[in-house]
Amino acid sequence: MVEERVLDLSGETALCGDISMHILEELDKLPPGGRLIVKTRLPREDVEESLNLLKESGIAEVVEINTTDGVTVIVLKKR
């Protein structure tokens, strides 16, 4: 069974620091192969820039990104 965690930041319109720092904290708690579901209202373009840093580092891969009603949901898989 794949472990999943949810990081729900959808109540926040601004974060202290880059969203990737918050994502990294949660990814650290997951085993390899675990999935992290991130929900945010931050602009999708900003989120995608931060996700590129995570992808380039090799820490996680982006499985899916969807935006509905102003909330972007990102599914990440820890490597």
Short mmCIF file of the C-alpha atoms (twelve columns), coordinates in Angstrom:
data_MODEL
# 
_entry.id   MODEL 
# 
loop_
_atom_site.group_PDB 
_atom_site.id 
_atom_site.type_symbol 
_atom_site.label_atom_id 
_atom_site.label_alt_id 
_atom_site.label_comp_id 
_atom_site.label_asym_id 
_atom_site.label_seq_id 
_atom_site.Cartn_x 
_atom_site.Cartn_y 
_atom_site.Cartn_z 
_atom_site.pdbx_PDB_model_num 
ATOM 1  C CA . MET A 1  0.000   0.000  0.000   1 
ATOM 2  C CA . VAL A 2  1.332   3.429  -0.984  1 
ATOM 3  C CA . GLU A 3  1.521   5.926  1.848   1 
ATOM 4  C CA . GLU A 4  -0.186  9.242  1.131   1 
ATOM 5  C CA . ARG A 5  -0.082  12.565 2.928   1 
ATOM 6  C CA . VAL A 6  -2.082  15.721 2.247   1 
ATOM 7  C CA . LEU A 7  -0.635  19.214 2.575   1 
ATOM 8  C CA . ASP A 8  -3.691  21.471 2.462   1 
ATOM 9  C CA . LEU A 9  -2.600  25.069 2.006   1 
ATOM 10 C CA . SER A 10 -5.824  26.053 0.246   1 
ATOM 11 C CA . GLY A 11 -6.780  28.351 3.126   1 
ATOM 12 C CA . GLU A 12 -3.620  30.409 2.591   1 
ATOM 13 C CA . THR A 13 -3.251  33.141 -0.025  1 
ATOM 14 C CA . ALA A 14 0.377   33.837 0.919   1 
ATOM 15 C CA . LEU A 15 3.076   31.684 2.484   1 
ATOM 16 C CA . CYS A 16 6.186   32.448 4.463   1 
ATOM 17 C CA . GLY A 17 8.938   31.366 2.077   1 
ATOM 18 C CA . ASP A 18 8.615   29.386 -1.104  1 
ATOM 19 C CA . ILE A 19 5.983   26.641 -1.296  1 
ATOM 20 C CA . SER A 20 8.742   24.143 -2.122  1 
ATOM 21 C CA . MET A 21 10.054  24.471 1.449   1 
ATOM 22 C CA . HIS A 22 6.668   23.412 2.836   1 
ATOM 23 C CA . ILE A 23 6.491   20.559 0.333   1 
ATOM 24 C CA . LEU A 24 10.002  19.361 1.231   1 
ATOM 25 C CA . GLU A 25 9.070   19.176 4.917   1 
ATOM 26 C CA . GLU A 26 6.191   16.836 4.092   1 
ATOM 27 C CA . LEU A 27 8.167   14.785 1.563   1 
ATOM 28 C CA . ASP A 28 10.763  14.111 4.266   1 
ATOM 29 C CA . LYS A 29 8.062   12.285 6.233   1 
ATOM 30 C CA . LEU A 30 7.242   9.933  3.348   1 
ATOM 31 C CA . PRO A 31 9.027   6.739  2.309   1 
ATOM 32 C CA . PRO A 32 10.245  6.373  -1.291  1 
ATOM 33 C CA . GLY A 33 7.223   5.790  -3.523  1 
ATOM 34 C CA . GLY A 34 4.937   7.692  -1.144  1 
ATOM 35 C CA . ARG A 35 2.585   10.305 -2.534  1 
ATOM 36 C CA . LEU A 36 2.019   13.848 -1.375  1 
ATOM 37 C CA . ILE A 37 -1.153  15.681 -2.362  1 
ATOM 38 C CA . VAL A 38 -0.713  19.451 -2.163  1 
ATOM 39 C CA . LYS A 39 -3.652  21.870 -2.310  1 
ATOM 40 C CA . THR A 40 -2.990  25.586 -2.767  1 
ATOM 41 C CA . ARG A 41 -4.571  28.833 -3.921  1 
ATOM 42 C CA . LEU A 42 -1.221  30.323 -4.925  1 
ATOM 43 C CA . PRO A 43 -0.944  31.239 -8.620  1 
ATOM 44 C CA . ARG A 44 -0.373  28.077 -10.651 1 
ATOM 45 C CA . GLU A 45 2.597   29.643 -12.484 1 
ATOM 46 C CA . ASP A 46 4.374   30.277 -9.159  1 
ATOM 47 C CA . VAL A 47 3.655   26.749 -7.990  1 
ATOM 48 C CA . GLU A 48 4.979   25.231 -11.227 1 
ATOM 49 C CA . GLU A 49 8.235   27.203 -10.883 1 
ATOM 50 C CA . SER A 50 8.715   25.793 -7.392  1 
ATOM 51 C CA . LEU A 51 7.888   22.287 -8.584  1 
ATOM 52 C CA . ASN A 52 10.589  22.539 -11.242 1 
ATOM 53 C CA . LEU A 53 13.156  22.910 -8.452  1 
ATOM 54 C CA . LEU A 54 11.886  19.719 -6.821  1 
ATOM 55 C CA . LYS A 55 11.887  17.804 -10.110 1 
ATOM 56 C CA . GLU A 56 15.407  18.950 -10.999 1 
ATOM 57 C CA . SER A 57 16.689  17.895 -7.580  1 
ATOM 58 C CA . GLY A 58 15.353  14.381 -8.157  1 
ATOM 59 C CA . ILE A 59 13.473  14.338 -4.846  1 
ATOM 60 C CA . ALA A 60 10.019  13.897 -6.347  1 
ATOM 61 C CA . GLU A 61 8.170   13.609 -9.609  1 
ATOM 62 C CA . VAL A 62 4.950   15.400 -10.465 1 
ATOM 63 C CA . VAL A 63 2.226   12.855 -11.168 1 
ATOM 64 C CA . GLU A 64 -0.631  15.282 -11.767 1 
ATOM 65 C CA . ILE A 65 -1.589  18.981 -11.582 1 
ATOM 66 C CA . ASN A 66 -5.183  20.194 -11.758 1 
ATOM 67 C CA . THR A 67 -6.749  23.570 -11.028 1 
ATOM 68 C CA . THR A 68 -10.439 23.811 -10.152 1 
ATOM 69 C CA . ASP A 69 -12.270 26.789 -8.659  1 
ATOM 70 C CA . GLY A 70 -8.983  28.560 -7.890  1 
ATOM 71 C CA . VAL A 71 -7.446  25.615 -6.019  1 
ATOM 72 C CA . THR A 72 -4.477  23.873 -7.588  1 
ATOM 73 C CA . VAL A 73 -4.017  20.231 -6.583  1 
ATOM 74 C CA . ILE A 74 -0.600  18.676 -7.157  1 
ATOM 75 C CA . VAL A 75 0.153   14.989 -6.715  1 
ATOM 76 C CA . LEU A 76 3.837   14.244 -6.110  1 
ATOM 77 C CA . LYS A 77 5.580   10.886 -5.851  1 
ATOM 78 C CA . LYS A 78 8.709   10.727 -3.708  1 
ATOM 79 C CA . ARG A 79 11.694  9.076  -5.366  1 
# 
